[in-house]
Amino acid sequence: MIQEYKYGMFKIDNKVYYDDIKILGSKVKFWECRSREINLNDVQDLIDVDPQMIVIGLGAGGLISVSDEGKNALRMRRIEMKAEKNQKASEIYNQAIRNGQRVAAIFPGRG
């Protein structure tokens, strides 16, 4: 669960992460957001963990977008996608976990 989100910082399972992250099941890994658009390459490892839902943080201010290619790849695999500003996306992620869903997530720390 995401215990706390502040601009550029995530607290997950009592460990603090700064900047861009991916949550793949029980693993958190660093990721470098290289553009203002999340594309298929960015979400491929999330798809590979076979989630029911992928939560995409669009940054603190919602300045990040999701490419059509990325959206279509998720749609074709019947993976539900939720894309919101980081604070709201964190809440969606936590609710999905509480509901017992298999969920993966990607969050740019800023944006």
C-alpha positions as protocol buffer text, in pm:
chain_id: "A"
residue {
  index: 1
  type: MET
  ca { x: 0 y: 0 z: 0 }
}
residue {
  index: 2
  type: ILE
  ca { x: 106 y: 357 z: -60 }
}
residue {
  index: 3
  type: GLN
  ca { x: 116 y: 504 z: 288 }
}
residue {
  index: 4
  type: GLU
  ca { x: 201 y: 857 z: 178 }
}
residue {
  index: 5
  type: TYR
  ca { x: 258 y: 1062 z: -135 }
}
residue {
  index: 6
  type: LYS
  ca { x: 413 y: 1406 z: -144 }
}
residue {
  index: 7
  type: TYR
  ca { x: 559 y: 1581 z: -445 }
}
residue {
  index: 8
  type: GLY
  ca { x: 853 y: 1363 z: -553 }
}
residue {
  index: 9
  type: MET
  ca { x: 823 y: 1118 z: -260 }
}
residue {
  index: 10
  type: PHE
  ca { x: 635 y: 794 z: -199 }
}
residue {
  index: 11
  type: LYS
  ca { x: 621 y: 598 z: 125 }
}
residue {
  index: 12
  type: ILE
  ca { x: 538 y: 234 z: 59 }
}
residue {
  index: 13
  type: ASP
  ca { x: 550 y: -34 z: 328 }
}
residue {
  index: 14
  type: ASN
  ca { x: 750 y: 200 z: 555 }
}
residue {
  index: 15
  type: LYS
  ca { x: 1019 y: 259 z: 292 }
}
residue {
  index: 16
  type: VAL
  ca { x: 1064 y: 599 z: 126 }
}
residue {
  index: 17
  type: TYR
  ca { x: 1119 y: 631 z: -250 }
}
residue {
  index: 18
  type: TYR
  ca { x: 1206 y: 952 z: -430 }
}
residue {
  index: 19
  type: ASP
  ca { x: 1127 y: 1038 z: -790 }
}
residue {
  index: 20
  type: ASP
  ca { x: 979 y: 797 z: -1045 }
}
residue {
  index: 21
  type: ILE
  ca { x: 868 y: 446 z: -946 }
}
residue {
  index: 22
  type: LYS
  ca { x: 689 y: 136 z: -1067 }
}
residue {
  index: 23
  type: ILE
  ca { x: 502 y: -101 z: -839 }
}
residue {
  index: 24
  type: LEU
  ca { x: 506 y: -457 z: -971 }
}
residue {
  index: 25
  type: GLY
  ca { x: 313 y: -675 z: -730 }
}
residue {
  index: 26
  type: SER
  ca { x: 509 y: -663 z: -405 }
}
residue {
  index: 27
  type: LYS
  ca { x: 817 y: -507 z: -567 }
}
residue {
  index: 28
  type: VAL
  ca { x: 891 y: -138 z: -606 }
}
residue {
  index: 29
  type: LYS
  ca { x: 1152 y: -34 z: -858 }
}
residue {
  index: 30
  type: PHE
  ca { x: 1291 y: 293 z: -974 }
}
residue {
  index: 31
  type: TRP
  ca { x: 1199 y: 415 z: -1319 }
}
residue {
  index: 32
  type: GLU
  ca { x: 1315 y: 719 z: -1508 }
}
residue {
  index: 33
  type: CYS
  ca { x: 1037 y: 920 z: -1666 }
}
residue {
  index: 34
  type: ARG
  ca { x: 1213 y: 1048 z: -1979 }
}
residue {
  index: 35
  type: SER
  ca { x: 928 y: 1232 z: -2146 }
}
residue {
  index: 36
  type: ARG
  ca { x: 589 y: 1385 z: -2081 }
}
residue {
  index: 37
  type: GLU
  ca { x: 422 y: 1075 z: -2225 }
}
residue {
  index: 38
  type: ILE
  ca { x: 405 y: 724 z: -2080 }
}
residue {
  index: 39
  type: ASN
  ca { x: 434 y: 479 z: -2368 }
}
residue {
  index: 40
  type: LEU
  ca { x: 419 y: 104 z: -2426 }
}
residue {
  index: 41
  type: ASN
  ca { x: 786 y: 57 z: -2332 }
}
residue {
  index: 42
  type: ASP
  ca { x: 719 y: 223 z: -1997 }
}
residue {
  index: 43
  type: VAL
  ca { x: 432 y: -12 z: -1909 }
}
residue {
  index: 44
  type: GLN
  ca { x: 554 y: -338 z: -2065 }
}
residue {
  index: 45
  type: ASP
  ca { x: 697 y: -478 z: -1739 }
}
residue {
  index: 46
  type: LEU
  ca { x: 371 y: -386 z: -1565 }
}
residue {
  index: 47
  type: ILE
  ca { x: 178 y: -585 z: -1827 }
}
residue {
  index: 48
  type: ASP
  ca { x: 419 y: -877 z: -1776 }
}
residue {
  index: 49
  type: VAL
  ca { x: 309 y: -926 z: -1411 }
}
residue {
  index: 50
  type: ASP
  ca { x: -46 y: -1002 z: -1536 }
}
residue {
  index: 51
  type: PRO
  ca { x: -244 y: -740 z: -1345 }
}
residue {
  index: 52
  type: GLN
  ca { x: -618 y: -688 z: -1360 }
}
residue {
  index: 53
  type: MET
  ca { x: -558 y: -313 z: -1338 }
}
residue {
  index: 54
  type: ILE
  ca { x: -273 y: -75 z: -1410 }
}
residue {
  index: 55
  type: VAL
  ca { x: -278 y: 257 z: -1227 }
}
residue {
  index: 56
  type: ILE
  ca { x: -91 y: 536 z: -1400 }
}
residue {
  index: 57
  type: GLY
  ca { x: 7 y: 848 z: -1212 }
}
residue {
  index: 58
  type: LEU
  ca { x: 7 y: 1152 z: -1435 }
}
residue {
  index: 59
  type: GLY
  ca { x: 235 y: 1350 z: -1204 }
}
residue {
  index: 60
  type: ALA
  ca { x: 152 y: 1591 z: -924 }
}
residue {
  index: 61
  type: GLY
  ca { x: -1 y: 1843 z: -1164 }
}
residue {
  index: 62
  type: GLY
  ca { x: -127 y: 1599 z: -1424 }
}
residue {
  index: 63
  type: LEU
  ca { x: 129 y: 1709 z: -1684 }
}
residue {
  index: 64
  type: ILE
  ca { x: 204 y: 1356 z: -1805 }
}
residue {
  index: 65
  type: SER
  ca { x: -10 y: 1177 z: -2064 }
}
residue {
  index: 66
  type: VAL
  ca { x: -47 y: 817 z: -2181 }
}
residue {
  index: 67
  type: SER
  ca { x: 28 y: 736 z: -2544 }
}
residue {
  index: 68
  type: ASP
  ca { x: -243 y: 586 z: -2763 }
}
residue {
  index: 69
  type: GLU
  ca { x: -10 y: 289 z: -2821 }
}
residue {
  index: 70
  type: GLY
  ca { x: 7 y: 226 z: -2445 }
}
residue {
  index: 71
  type: LYS
  ca { x: -370 y: 261 z: -2402 }
}
residue {
  index: 72
  type: ASN
  ca { x: -439 y: 26 z: -2692 }
}
residue {
  index: 73
  type: ALA
  ca { x: -196 y: -238 z: -2560 }
}
residue {
  index: 74
  type: LEU
  ca { x: -379 y: -243 z: -2227 }
}
residue {
  index: 75
  type: ARG
  ca { x: -720 y: -249 z: -2393 }
}
residue {
  index: 76
  type: MET
  ca { x: -618 y: -541 z: -2617 }
}
residue {
  index: 77
  type: ARG
  ca { x: -506 y: -739 z: -2312 }
}
residue {
  index: 78
  type: ARG
  ca { x: -826 y: -646 z: -2126 }
}
residue {
  index: 79
  type: ILE
  ca { x: -633 y: -473 z: -1849 }
}
residue {
  index: 80
  type: GLU
  ca { x: -826 y: -195 z: -1680 }
}
residue {
  index: 81
  type: MET
  ca { x: -636 y: 135 z: -1680 }
}
residue {
  index: 82
  type: LYS
  ca { x: -685 y: 420 z: -1437 }
}
residue {
  index: 83
  type: ALA
  ca { x: -484 y: 737 z: -1505 }
}
residue {
  index: 84
  type: GLU
  ca { x: -506 y: 1031 z: -1264 }
}
residue {
  index: 85
  type: LYS
  ca { x: -287 y: 1286 z: -1092 }
}
residue {
  index: 86
  type: ASN
  ca { x: -53 y: 1113 z: -848 }
}
residue {
  index: 87
  type: GLN
  ca { x: -255 y: 1181 z: -532 }
}
residue {
  index: 88
  type: LYS
  ca { x: -578 y: 1042 z: -677 }
}
residue {
  index: 89
  type: ALA
  ca { x: -391 y: 756 z: -850 }
}
residue {
  index: 90
  type: SER
  ca { x: -239 y: 659 z: -512 }
}
residue {
  index: 91
  type: GLU
  ca { x: -588 y: 639 z: -364 }
}
residue {
  index: 92
  type: ILE
  ca { x: -713 y: 428 z: -656 }
}
residue {
  index: 93
  type: TYR
  ca { x: -413 y: 195 z: -620 }
}
residue {
  index: 94
  type: ASN
  ca { x: -474 y: 150 z: -246 }
}
residue {
  index: 95
  type: GLN
  ca { x: -846 y: 83 z: -299 }
}
residue {
  index: 96
  type: ALA
  ca { x: -769 y: -179 z: -564 }
}
residue {
  index: 97
  type: ILE
  ca { x: -528 y: -351 z: -322 }
}
residue {
  index: 98
  type: ARG
  ca { x: -792 y: -342 z: -46 }
}
residue {
  index: 99
  type: ASN
  ca { x: -1039 y: -499 z: -293 }
}
residue {
  index: 100
  type: GLY
  ca { x: -797 y: -786 z: -357 }
}
residue {
  index: 101
  type: GLN
  ca { x: -722 y: -694 z: -718 }
}
residue {
  index: 102
  type: ARG
  ca { x: -394 y: -775 z: -891 }
}
residue {
  index: 103
  type: VAL
  ca { x: -268 y: -426 z: -961 }
}
residue {
  index: 104
  type: ALA
  ca { x: 51 y: -270 z: -1093 }
}
residue {
  index: 105
  type: ALA
  ca { x: 133 y: 100 z: -1104 }
}
residue {
  index: 106
  type: ILE
  ca { x: 365 y: 358 z: -1250 }
}
residue {
  index: 107
  type: PHE
  ca { x: 422 y: 701 z: -1099 }
}
residue {
  index: 108
  type: PRO
  ca { x: 638 y: 991 z: -1217 }
}
residue {
  index: 109
  type: GLY
  ca { x: 754 y: 1163 z: -898 }
}
residue {
  index: 110
  type: ARG
  ca { x: 689 y: 1510 z: -1032 }
}
residue {
  index: 111
  type: GLY
  ca { x: 507 y: 1644 z: -1341 }
}
